[in-house]
Amino acid sequence: MKAHDGMYIDGAWRPAVGADTIEVVNPVDEQVIGRVPAGTAEDVDIAVRAARAALPGWAATPPAERAARLTALRDVLVARKDEIAETVTAELGAPLPFSQMVHAGVPIAVAGSYAELAATHAFEEKVGNSTVYQEPVGVVGAITPWNYPLHQIVAKVAPALAAGCTVVLKPAEDTPLTAQLFAEAVAEAGVPAGVFNLVTGLGPVAGQALAEHPNVDLVSFTGSTAVGKRIGATAGAAIKRVALELGGKSANVVLPSADLAKAVSVGVANVMSNSGQTCSAWTRMLVHTARYDEAVELAAAAAAKYGDRIGPVVNAKQQARVRGYIEKGVAEGARIVAGGPESPRDQGYFVSPTVFADVTPDMTIAQEEIFGPVLSIIRYEDEADALRIANGTVYGLAGAVWAGDEAEAIAFARRLDTGQVDINGGRFNPVAPFGGYKQSGVGRELGSHGLSEYLQTKSLQF
Ligand code: NAP
Ligand code: MG
């Protein structure tokens, strides 16, 4: 798509207050593919005013009509699926088939789920002698990352609109074209002016202004834990609602009774998918000592098969960061069995699919979120040891458990301090609550739990 040189505010593309722009770069060939305005606090303020003005009308719009707009939005996303996939591929670098299936496909499912929820959710219930109304929280400031550029936007905007909230979105600076395409889709879907507004810009400028804006009632942020902590502190000081989807360092626990070949192949695919830029990726594989060597061999072979099929990481900074982690792993005594720190190509921000063996739980690569195609395989002695290692990070976003018997896997999963666990390769569910325990975040996205984040209750007693 062609970049807009304005921001989508109050139902129209309008010029930014300042003249600064952000260059959008294709991470495959490092070419500039577009420029978008770098919004300032003034642009954010104009957008928040538009969202505030539109709030009473949208909040009073019957849920069935909000559902109709969300259905229309889903239909536009379906109609423009190829363009969405091509845009994500151009600015994120994901291989086109993955963009089609996941980057374009998942947001369609999520938008559809909120069209349905808006129509069916009980916004009113009787509790004893009270009627409890679920009302929109108000103006939402949504701040999103680049890793799943459209999904991260839809997972916030769709439930917000379903709830009757209005939104100002500040998308990641690396993937603003997808956000502009989404704004076009919102307009095409007939969502009234001011209900959804887009301000492109830099995090510490436009993002911070949005998080600090006194007329924003709820800040919903997805991204790094470092920025999330600041946003949480700012929101706390203002007694403002906040939802934080932060980092992860999830464990893939392969219990001794598991189908090892399947657990390893699905586990490697999970980490390499989207070039490792998935907050819920199972970046630590935990294998019993008796089957450790076999697992390492299988994982190394599986990673080597990826070779050139993997896309680049998003930018030069992430590439340097990921390679720095790989070097740190070597320096701390882990053993590379696939990949390594050298870039596999002369051009583009590529990182080789990398697998580390002999990783101990206290190593940096076993504790910190790398956000690249890097898997650490850790040995455990018994189940108690596996549990201690799995729960032994500050994060708790996701995970996996594999066992010969489903009940055994469930019993182990119930003891994990984490928000989502896939049992024996369980499929992604777009309406299951997604979010973190511990420092992986506050709040939940997707499904009815995601909708609740945008609602507040009022009780009338009779
Ligand atoms: P980030 O800086 O936290 O970015 C997330 C969003 O917050 C972006 O829109 C960003 O804008 C914005 N932002 C940055 N600083 C801000 C501030 N002071 N106030 C308000 N908003 C601000 O994350 P990143 O730099 O893209 O990636 C760094 C690391 O974050 C990754 O390596 C990974 O560990 C983690 N991450 C996690 C997720 C996840 O889904 N949990 C997703 C992406 C990244 P800019 O785009 O302009 O920076
Ligand atoms: Mg950043």
Short mmCIF file of C-alpha atoms and ligand atoms in Angstrom, two decimals:
data_model
loop_
_atom_site.label_atom_id
_atom_site.label_comp_id
_atom_site.label_asym_id
_atom_site.label_seq_id
_atom_site.Cartn_x
_atom_site.Cartn_y
_atom_site.Cartn_z
CA MET A 1 0.00 0.00 0.00
CA LYS A 2 0.98 3.63 -0.42
CA ALA A 3 1.78 5.47 2.82
CA HIS A 4 -0.56 8.25 3.93
CA ASP A 5 1.21 11.51 4.75
CA GLY A 6 -1.36 12.34 7.40
CA MET A 7 -2.98 10.87 10.48
CA TYR A 8 -6.46 9.40 10.65
CA ILE A 9 -8.24 11.64 13.16
CA ASP A 10 -11.96 12.37 13.52
CA GLY A 11 -12.85 10.43 10.39
CA ALA A 12 -10.35 12.07 8.01
CA TRP A 13 -6.69 11.95 7.02
CA ARG A 14 -5.29 15.23 8.29
CA PRO A 15 -1.76 16.61 8.23
CA ALA A 16 0.37 16.31 11.34
CA VAL A 17 1.15 19.45 13.33
CA GLY A 18 4.91 19.05 12.79
CA ALA A 19 6.93 18.15 9.70
CA ASP A 20 8.99 15.24 11.05
CA THR A 21 8.58 11.84 9.43
CA ILE A 22 9.48 8.22 10.15
CA GLU A 23 11.09 6.10 7.45
CA VAL A 24 9.63 2.65 6.98
CA VAL A 25 12.29 0.10 6.05
CA ASN A 26 11.91 -3.35 4.51
CA PRO A 27 14.04 -5.62 6.73
CA VAL A 28 14.71 -8.05 3.87
CA ASP A 29 16.61 -5.58 1.67
CA GLU A 30 17.01 -2.55 3.97
CA GLN A 31 15.24 -0.28 1.44
CA VAL A 32 13.00 2.61 2.51
CA ILE A 33 9.48 1.74 1.38
CA GLY A 34 7.57 4.70 2.75
CA ARG A 35 7.38 7.62 5.15
CA VAL A 36 4.73 8.44 7.72
CA PRO A 37 4.31 11.48 9.96
CA ALA A 38 6.06 11.44 13.33
CA GLY A 39 3.28 12.68 15.58
CA THR A 40 3.87 14.87 18.61
CA ALA A 41 2.03 15.56 21.85
CA GLU A 42 -0.08 18.12 19.95
CA ASP A 43 -1.27 15.50 17.46
CA VAL A 44 -2.06 13.15 20.33
CA ASP A 45 -4.06 15.89 22.02
CA ILE A 46 -6.10 16.55 18.87
CA ALA A 47 -6.80 12.83 18.51
CA VAL A 48 -7.80 12.44 22.17
CA ARG A 49 -10.21 15.38 21.83
CA ALA A 50 -11.80 13.69 18.81
CA ALA A 51 -12.10 10.41 20.72
CA ARG A 52 -13.59 12.21 23.74
CA ALA A 53 -16.14 14.05 21.56
CA ALA A 54 -17.19 10.79 19.87
CA LEU A 55 -17.50 8.86 23.14
CA PRO A 56 -21.06 9.71 24.25
CA GLY A 57 -22.55 8.84 20.85
CA TRP A 58 -20.65 5.58 20.46
CA ALA A 59 -21.23 4.51 24.07
CA ALA A 60 -24.96 5.02 23.54
CA THR A 61 -24.99 3.14 20.22
CA PRO A 62 -26.90 -0.14 20.73
CA PRO A 63 -24.57 -3.16 20.98
CA ALA A 64 -26.26 -4.67 17.90
CA GLU A 65 -25.18 -1.66 15.83
CA ARG A 66 -21.64 -1.78 17.23
CA ALA A 67 -21.65 -5.47 16.30
CA ALA A 68 -22.74 -4.57 12.76
CA ARG A 69 -19.79 -2.15 12.40
CA LEU A 70 -17.39 -4.85 13.68
CA THR A 71 -18.85 -7.37 11.24
CA ALA A 72 -18.30 -4.83 8.46
CA LEU A 73 -14.73 -4.31 9.70
CA ARG A 74 -14.09 -8.05 9.66
CA ASP A 75 -15.48 -8.19 6.10
CA VAL A 76 -13.14 -5.40 4.95
CA LEU A 77 -10.19 -7.25 6.49
CA VAL A 78 -11.28 -10.35 4.57
CA ALA A 79 -11.64 -8.40 1.32
CA ARG A 80 -8.20 -6.79 1.77
CA LYS A 81 -6.45 -9.89 3.10
CA ASP A 82 -3.82 -10.06 0.35
CA GLU A 83 -2.97 -6.38 0.69
CA ILE A 84 -2.65 -6.80 4.47
CA ALA A 85 -0.33 -9.77 4.05
CA GLU A 86 1.81 -7.92 1.50
CA THR A 87 2.04 -4.85 3.72
CA VAL A 88 3.09 -6.86 6.79
CA THR A 89 5.64 -8.72 4.69
CA ALA A 90 7.02 -5.44 3.35
CA GLU A 91 7.52 -3.75 6.71
CA LEU A 92 8.10 -6.72 9.05
CA GLY A 93 9.85 -9.08 6.62
CA ALA A 94 7.70 -12.14 7.41
CA PRO A 95 7.51 -14.69 4.58
CA LEU A 96 4.33 -14.09 2.56
CA PRO A 97 2.60 -17.43 3.33
CA PHE A 98 3.03 -16.77 7.06
CA SER A 99 1.69 -13.23 6.63
CA GLN A 100 -1.34 -14.56 4.80
CA MET A 101 -2.12 -17.29 7.30
CA VAL A 102 -1.23 -15.61 10.58
CA HIS A 103 -0.70 -11.84 10.23
CA ALA A 104 -3.83 -11.42 8.10
CA GLY A 105 -5.77 -14.52 9.16
CA VAL A 106 -5.72 -14.17 12.95
CA PRO A 107 -7.02 -10.55 13.04
CA ILE A 108 -9.96 -11.62 10.87
CA ALA A 109 -10.83 -14.31 13.42
CA VAL A 110 -10.43 -11.87 16.33
CA ALA A 111 -12.49 -9.11 14.68
CA GLY A 112 -15.18 -11.71 13.94
CA SER A 113 -15.16 -12.93 17.52
CA TYR A 114 -15.79 -9.39 18.81
CA ALA A 115 -18.56 -8.79 16.27
CA GLU A 116 -20.24 -11.83 17.81
CA LEU A 117 -19.47 -10.86 21.41
CA ALA A 118 -20.79 -7.32 20.92
CA ALA A 119 -24.08 -8.84 19.76
CA THR A 120 -24.36 -11.51 22.45
CA HIS A 121 -22.63 -10.18 25.58
CA ALA A 122 -24.88 -9.47 28.57
CA PHE A 123 -24.18 -5.78 29.19
CA GLU A 124 -26.79 -5.86 31.96
CA GLU A 125 -27.50 -8.41 34.69
CA LYS A 126 -29.59 -8.82 37.84
CA VAL A 127 -27.70 -9.41 41.09
CA GLY A 128 -30.16 -9.73 43.99
CA ASN A 129 -32.01 -6.41 44.23
CA SER A 130 -29.57 -4.70 41.87
CA THR A 131 -29.26 -4.26 38.16
CA VAL A 132 -25.60 -4.20 37.17
CA TYR A 133 -24.74 -2.37 33.97
CA GLN A 134 -21.45 -2.89 32.16
CA GLU A 135 -20.49 0.46 30.69
CA PRO A 136 -17.54 1.48 28.50
CA VAL A 137 -14.45 2.66 30.39
CA GLY A 138 -14.14 5.66 28.07
CA VAL A 139 -11.28 6.86 25.87
CA VAL A 140 -8.65 4.20 25.29
CA GLY A 141 -5.01 4.92 24.49
CA ALA A 142 -3.69 1.84 22.66
CA ILE A 143 0.07 1.41 22.19
CA THR A 144 1.15 -1.57 20.09
CA PRO A 145 4.37 -3.33 19.02
CA TRP A 146 5.54 -4.46 15.59
CA ASN A 147 5.80 -8.23 16.07
CA TYR A 148 2.22 -9.05 15.02
CA PRO A 149 1.37 -5.59 13.75
CA LEU A 150 -2.29 -6.08 12.83
CA HIS A 151 -3.14 -8.66 15.48
CA GLN A 152 -1.87 -6.42 18.28
CA ILE A 153 -4.05 -3.57 16.98
CA VAL A 154 -7.20 -5.65 16.48
CA ALA A 155 -6.80 -7.37 19.87
CA LYS A 156 -7.20 -3.92 21.47
CA VAL A 157 -9.40 -1.93 19.09
CA ALA A 158 -12.04 -4.62 18.42
CA PRO A 159 -12.95 -5.23 22.10
CA ALA A 160 -12.74 -1.50 22.83
CA LEU A 161 -15.23 -0.75 20.06
CA ALA A 162 -17.42 -3.67 21.09
CA ALA A 163 -17.53 -2.26 24.62
CA GLY A 164 -18.50 1.23 23.42
CA CYS A 165 -15.11 2.86 24.04
CA THR A 166 -13.37 5.19 21.62
CA VAL A 167 -9.69 4.78 20.76
CA VAL A 168 -6.48 6.59 19.94
CA LEU A 169 -3.87 4.18 18.58
CA LYS A 170 -0.11 4.73 18.57
CA PRO A 171 1.35 1.82 16.58
CA ALA A 172 5.01 0.75 16.50
CA GLU A 173 7.29 2.99 14.49
CA ASP A 174 8.57 -0.04 12.51
CA THR A 175 5.13 -1.08 11.22
CA PRO A 176 2.95 2.02 10.69
CA LEU A 177 1.75 1.05 7.20
CA THR A 178 -0.27 -1.87 8.56
CA ALA A 179 -1.81 0.56 11.05
CA GLN A 180 -2.73 2.97 8.27
CA LEU A 181 -4.31 0.13 6.34
CA PHE A 182 -6.32 -0.75 9.44
CA ALA A 183 -7.52 2.86 9.71
CA GLU A 184 -8.69 2.68 6.08
CA ALA A 185 -10.58 -0.50 6.95
CA VAL A 186 -12.26 1.17 9.96
CA ALA A 187 -13.38 4.04 7.72
CA GLU A 188 -14.67 1.64 5.06
CA ALA A 189 -16.60 -0.28 7.73
CA GLY A 190 -18.64 2.83 8.53
CA VAL A 191 -17.37 3.35 12.07
CA PRO A 192 -18.38 6.93 12.98
CA ALA A 193 -15.81 9.73 12.93
CA GLY A 194 -13.71 10.05 16.08
CA VAL A 195 -14.43 6.54 17.36
CA PHE A 196 -11.06 5.30 16.10
CA ASN A 197 -8.07 7.60 15.63
CA LEU A 198 -4.51 6.90 14.53
CA VAL A 199 -1.40 8.86 15.54
CA THR A 200 1.84 7.49 14.08
CA GLY A 201 5.00 8.50 15.90
CA LEU A 202 7.85 7.53 18.18
CA GLY A 203 7.28 5.78 21.49
CA PRO A 204 9.02 8.26 23.79
CA VAL A 205 7.20 11.17 22.04
CA ALA A 206 3.72 10.22 20.79
CA GLY A 207 3.46 7.05 22.89
CA GLN A 208 4.42 8.76 26.10
CA ALA A 209 2.10 11.72 25.40
CA LEU A 210 -0.77 9.29 24.91
CA ALA A 211 0.02 7.33 28.09
CA GLU A 212 0.24 10.55 30.10
CA HIS A 213 -2.79 12.29 28.58
CA PRO A 214 -5.25 13.23 31.36
CA ASN A 215 -8.22 12.66 29.08
CA VAL A 216 -7.34 9.04 28.37
CA ASP A 217 -9.23 6.69 30.71
CA LEU A 218 -7.45 3.42 29.98
CA VAL A 219 -4.01 2.72 28.56
CA SER A 220 -3.61 -0.64 26.86
CA PHE A 221 0.02 -1.38 26.10
CA THR A 222 1.82 -4.32 24.50
CA GLY A 223 5.58 -4.34 24.30
CA SER A 224 8.70 -4.51 26.42
CA THR A 225 8.63 -4.89 30.17
CA ALA A 226 10.87 -1.83 30.55
CA VAL A 227 8.38 0.50 28.84
CA GLY A 228 5.44 -1.34 30.44
CA LYS A 229 6.76 -0.58 33.92
CA ARG A 230 6.88 3.13 33.11
CA ILE A 231 3.40 3.12 31.63
CA GLY A 232 2.07 1.24 34.66
CA ALA A 233 3.68 3.77 37.00
CA THR A 234 2.25 6.72 35.06
CA ALA A 235 -1.21 5.18 35.00
CA GLY A 236 -1.01 4.31 38.69
CA ALA A 237 -0.15 7.88 39.62
CA ALA A 238 -3.21 9.09 37.73
CA ILE A 239 -5.52 6.28 39.04
CA LYS A 240 -6.05 5.31 35.44
CA ARG A 241 -6.91 1.83 34.22
CA VAL A 242 -4.05 0.02 32.55
CA ALA A 243 -3.59 -3.25 30.66
CA LEU A 244 -0.05 -4.48 30.06
CA GLU A 245 0.97 -7.31 27.74
CA LEU A 246 4.71 -7.64 28.27
CA GLY A 247 7.52 -10.05 27.63
CA GLY A 248 7.84 -13.77 28.17
CA LYS A 249 10.37 -16.56 28.56
CA SER A 250 8.04 -19.49 28.28
CA ALA A 251 8.96 -23.12 28.97
CA ASN A 252 8.24 -26.09 26.75
CA VAL A 253 8.23 -28.93 29.27
CA VAL A 254 8.77 -32.35 27.72
CA LEU A 255 7.86 -34.91 30.38
CA PRO A 256 9.57 -38.34 30.18
CA SER A 257 6.44 -40.07 28.82
CA ALA A 258 6.03 -37.60 25.91
CA ASP A 259 6.31 -38.26 22.19
CA LEU A 260 9.76 -36.69 22.04
CA ALA A 261 10.02 -36.27 18.27
CA LYS A 262 6.69 -34.45 18.11
CA ALA A 263 7.39 -32.29 21.17
CA VAL A 264 10.74 -31.22 19.74
CA SER A 265 9.58 -30.56 16.19
CA VAL A 266 6.54 -28.52 17.29
CA GLY A 267 8.72 -26.79 19.91
CA VAL A 268 11.36 -25.74 17.38
CA ALA A 269 8.69 -24.54 14.94
CA ASN A 270 7.09 -22.50 17.71
CA VAL A 271 10.35 -20.66 18.45
CA MET A 272 11.42 -20.09 14.83
CA SER A 273 7.97 -18.91 13.71
CA ASN A 274 7.89 -15.15 13.00
CA SER A 275 11.70 -15.26 13.39
CA GLY A 276 11.32 -15.76 17.12
CA GLN A 277 9.51 -12.45 17.58
CA THR A 278 6.61 -13.83 19.56
CA CYS A 279 6.17 -12.86 23.21
CA SER A 280 4.58 -16.24 24.02
CA ALA A 281 7.29 -18.32 22.25
CA TRP A 282 8.53 -21.39 24.15
CA THR A 283 12.15 -20.29 24.13
CA ARG A 284 13.24 -22.73 26.85
CA MET A 285 12.87 -26.44 26.12
CA LEU A 286 13.06 -28.56 29.28
CA VAL A 287 14.05 -32.20 28.71
CA HIS A 288 14.68 -35.04 31.17
CA THR A 289 18.33 -36.00 31.47
CA ALA A 290 17.67 -39.53 30.12
CA ARG A 291 16.38 -38.16 26.80
CA TYR A 292 18.43 -34.96 26.67
CA ASP A 293 20.99 -35.92 24.01
CA GLU A 294 18.31 -37.32 21.73
CA ALA A 295 16.27 -34.11 22.07
CA VAL A 296 19.30 -31.94 21.30
CA GLU A 297 20.02 -33.91 18.15
CA LEU A 298 16.41 -33.69 16.97
CA ALA A 299 16.22 -29.94 17.68
CA ALA A 300 19.51 -29.20 15.90
CA ALA A 301 18.31 -31.10 12.83
CA ALA A 302 14.92 -29.38 12.90
CA ALA A 303 16.50 -25.90 13.18
CA ALA A 304 19.01 -26.60 10.41
CA LYS A 305 16.13 -27.51 8.10
CA TYR A 306 14.77 -23.96 8.47
CA GLY A 307 17.89 -22.53 6.84
CA ASP A 308 16.80 -19.78 4.50
CA ARG A 309 13.07 -20.12 4.94
CA ILE A 310 13.03 -17.95 8.03
CA GLY A 311 12.42 -14.22 7.62
CA PRO A 312 14.65 -11.48 9.04
CA VAL A 313 14.10 -9.81 12.39
CA VAL A 314 12.46 -6.40 12.26
CA ASN A 315 15.40 -3.99 12.27
CA ALA A 316 19.16 -3.60 12.65
CA LYS A 317 18.86 -2.90 16.36
CA GLN A 318 16.96 -6.14 17.01
CA GLN A 319 19.45 -8.04 14.85
CA ALA A 320 22.36 -6.69 16.91
CA ARG A 321 20.50 -7.40 20.13
CA VAL A 322 19.74 -11.02 19.21
CA ARG A 323 23.29 -11.64 18.03
CA GLY A 324 24.54 -10.12 21.28
CA TYR A 325 22.47 -12.67 23.21
CA ILE A 326 23.88 -15.52 21.12
CA GLU A 327 27.43 -14.35 21.87
CA LYS A 328 26.54 -14.06 25.54
CA GLY A 329 25.24 -17.64 25.52
CA VAL A 330 28.57 -18.86 24.18
CA ALA A 331 30.50 -16.73 26.67
CA GLU A 332 28.50 -18.18 29.57
CA GLY A 333 29.28 -21.75 28.48
CA ALA A 334 26.28 -22.90 26.46
CA ARG A 335 26.96 -24.99 23.34
CA ILE A 336 25.66 -24.00 19.88
CA VAL A 337 24.27 -27.01 18.03
CA ALA A 338 22.57 -25.09 15.19
CA GLY A 339 22.99 -21.56 13.81
CA GLY A 340 25.20 -19.05 15.57
CA PRO A 341 25.86 -15.31 15.75
CA GLU A 342 27.05 -14.83 12.14
CA SER A 343 24.46 -13.34 9.82
CA PRO A 344 23.45 -15.87 7.14
CA ARG A 345 23.15 -13.18 4.45
CA ASP A 346 25.01 -10.02 3.40
CA GLN A 347 21.87 -7.96 3.23
CA GLY A 348 18.83 -7.72 5.46
CA TYR A 349 18.43 -8.19 9.19
CA PHE A 350 18.70 -11.98 9.21
CA VAL A 351 19.66 -14.18 12.14
CA SER A 352 20.32 -17.93 11.75
CA PRO A 353 17.87 -20.24 13.50
CA THR A 354 19.96 -21.04 16.57
CA VAL A 355 19.77 -23.83 19.13
CA PHE A 356 21.77 -23.94 22.35
CA ALA A 357 22.43 -27.11 24.36
CA ASP A 358 23.95 -27.32 27.85
CA VAL A 359 22.00 -24.26 28.95
CA THR A 360 21.65 -23.91 32.71
CA PRO A 361 18.64 -22.14 34.23
CA ASP A 362 20.63 -19.19 35.55
CA MET A 363 22.28 -18.23 32.23
CA THR A 364 21.28 -14.93 30.63
CA ILE A 365 19.86 -16.73 27.57
CA ALA A 366 17.64 -18.79 29.90
CA GLN A 367 16.37 -15.76 31.81
CA GLU A 368 16.00 -12.81 29.42
CA GLU A 369 13.64 -12.39 26.48
CA ILE A 370 15.75 -12.55 23.32
CA PHE A 371 12.99 -11.95 20.75
CA GLY A 372 14.83 -13.78 18.00
CA PRO A 373 15.06 -17.33 16.57
CA VAL A 374 17.00 -18.74 19.51
CA LEU A 375 16.09 -21.87 21.49
CA SER A 376 17.73 -22.95 24.75
CA ILE A 377 17.54 -26.63 25.75
CA ILE A 378 17.77 -27.18 29.49
CA ARG A 379 18.23 -30.50 31.29
CA TYR A 380 16.14 -31.53 34.32
CA GLU A 381 16.58 -34.44 36.74
CA ASP A 382 13.01 -35.03 37.90
CA GLU A 383 9.56 -33.45 37.80
CA ALA A 384 10.16 -31.17 40.79
CA ASP A 385 13.31 -29.91 39.09
CA ALA A 386 11.40 -29.30 35.84
CA LEU A 387 8.75 -27.31 37.68
CA ARG A 388 11.31 -25.21 39.54
CA ILE A 389 13.15 -24.40 36.29
CA ALA A 390 9.93 -23.70 34.35
CA ASN A 391 8.72 -21.26 37.02
CA GLY A 392 12.18 -19.80 37.62
CA THR A 393 12.00 -16.57 35.63
CA VAL A 394 10.31 -13.21 36.26
CA TYR A 395 7.92 -13.98 33.39
CA GLY A 396 4.77 -16.09 33.11
CA LEU A 397 3.09 -15.57 29.76
CA ALA A 398 2.71 -18.99 28.14
CA GLY A 399 4.16 -22.49 27.93
CA ALA A 400 3.68 -26.03 26.75
CA VAL A 401 3.55 -29.43 28.42
CA TRP A 402 3.96 -32.75 26.63
CA ALA A 403 3.21 -36.14 28.21
CA GLY A 404 2.04 -39.57 27.10
CA ASP A 405 -1.09 -39.07 29.12
CA GLU A 406 -3.19 -35.89 28.89
CA ALA A 407 -4.09 -35.97 32.60
CA GLU A 408 -0.41 -36.06 33.53
CA ALA A 409 0.25 -33.02 31.32
CA ILE A 410 -2.73 -31.14 32.79
CA ALA A 411 -1.60 -31.84 36.36
CA PHE A 412 1.82 -30.40 35.57
CA ALA A 413 0.38 -27.41 33.68
CA ARG A 414 -1.78 -26.49 36.68
CA ARG A 415 1.39 -25.97 38.70
CA LEU A 416 2.96 -23.57 36.17
CA ASP A 417 2.90 -19.87 37.04
CA THR A 418 1.79 -18.79 33.60
CA GLY A 419 -1.26 -17.51 31.75
CA GLN A 420 -1.55 -20.02 28.88
CA VAL A 421 -0.33 -23.57 28.40
CA ASP A 422 -0.67 -25.72 25.28
CA ILE A 423 -1.17 -29.39 26.13
CA ASN A 424 0.44 -31.87 23.71
CA GLY A 425 0.42 -29.27 20.94
CA GLY A 426 -3.03 -27.77 21.58
CA ARG A 427 -4.16 -25.33 18.88
CA PHE A 428 -4.26 -21.51 19.21
CA ASN A 429 -7.70 -20.38 20.38
CA PRO A 430 -8.60 -16.79 19.39
CA VAL A 431 -11.20 -16.47 22.18
CA ALA A 432 -9.14 -17.94 25.05
CA PRO A 433 -7.87 -15.27 27.49
CA PHE A 434 -4.28 -14.30 26.72
CA GLY A 435 -2.05 -12.52 29.22
CA GLY A 436 0.59 -12.87 31.83
CA TYR A 437 1.30 -13.97 35.35
CA LYS A 438 4.11 -12.17 37.21
CA GLN A 439 6.03 -9.59 35.14
CA SER A 440 4.44 -10.70 31.88
CA GLY A 441 1.65 -8.29 32.48
CA VAL A 442 -1.64 -7.14 33.89
CA GLY A 443 -4.98 -7.94 32.31
CA ARG A 444 -6.13 -10.27 29.57
CA GLU A 445 -6.78 -9.94 25.85
CA LEU A 446 -9.11 -11.88 23.49
CA GLY A 447 -12.56 -13.31 23.96
CA SER A 448 -14.95 -12.21 26.69
CA HIS A 449 -12.08 -11.71 29.15
CA GLY A 450 -10.56 -9.22 26.72
CA LEU A 451 -13.89 -7.43 26.41
CA SER A 452 -14.16 -7.06 30.20
CA GLU A 453 -10.97 -4.96 30.26
CA TYR A 454 -12.88 -2.19 28.45
CA LEU A 455 -15.96 -2.28 30.68
CA GLN A 456 -16.73 -0.88 34.12
CA THR A 457 -19.75 -1.71 36.23
CA LYS A 458 -22.54 0.42 37.64
CA SER A 459 -25.03 -1.07 40.11
CA LEU A 460 -28.54 0.30 40.61
CA GLN A 461 -30.41 -0.95 43.70
CA PHE A 462 -34.15 -1.34 43.79
P1 NAP B 1 8.75 -1.21 23.01
O1 NAP B 1 9.73 -0.12 22.90
O2 NAP B 1 8.22 -1.55 24.34
O3 NAP B 1 7.57 -0.88 21.99
C1 NAP B 1 6.19 -1.15 22.14
C2 NAP B 1 5.39 0.08 21.82
O4 NAP B 1 5.58 1.07 22.83
C3 NAP B 1 5.78 0.76 20.50
O5 NAP B 1 4.66 1.36 19.91
C4 NAP B 1 6.74 1.82 21.00
O6 NAP B 1 6.98 2.85 20.11
C5 NAP B 1 6.05 2.28 22.25
N1 NAP B 1 6.90 2.97 23.21
C6 NAP B 1 8.25 2.93 23.32
N2 NAP B 1 8.67 3.73 24.32
C7 NAP B 1 7.56 4.29 24.87
C8 NAP B 1 7.34 5.20 25.94
N3 NAP B 1 8.33 5.70 26.65
N4 NAP B 1 6.06 5.56 26.23
C9 NAP B 1 5.04 5.05 25.51
N5 NAP B 1 5.19 4.20 24.49
C10 NAP B 1 6.44 3.81 24.17
O7 NAP B 1 9.34 -2.51 22.38
P2 NAP B 1 10.35 -2.55 21.15
O8 NAP B 1 11.40 -1.52 21.27
O9 NAP B 1 9.57 -2.52 19.91
O10 NAP B 1 10.96 -3.98 21.38
C11 NAP B 1 11.88 -4.18 22.43
C12 NAP B 1 11.61 -5.47 23.13
O11 NAP B 1 10.27 -5.53 23.60
C13 NAP B 1 11.70 -6.72 22.28
O12 NAP B 1 12.98 -7.15 22.06
C14 NAP B 1 10.88 -7.68 23.08
O13 NAP B 1 11.61 -8.22 24.12
C15 NAP B 1 9.79 -6.84 23.63
N6 NAP B 1 8.55 -6.94 22.86
C16 NAP B 1 7.53 -7.63 23.39
C17 NAP B 1 6.35 -7.74 22.68
C18 NAP B 1 5.18 -8.47 23.21
O14 NAP B 1 4.28 -8.80 22.45
N7 NAP B 1 5.11 -8.74 24.50
C19 NAP B 1 6.23 -7.16 21.43
C20 NAP B 1 7.30 -6.44 20.91
C21 NAP B 1 8.44 -6.33 21.66
P3 NAP B 1 8.22 2.69 19.07
O15 NAP B 1 7.78 1.70 18.08
O16 NAP B 1 8.41 4.04 18.51
O17 NAP B 1 9.40 2.23 19.89
MG MG B 2 11.19 0.85 20.79
#
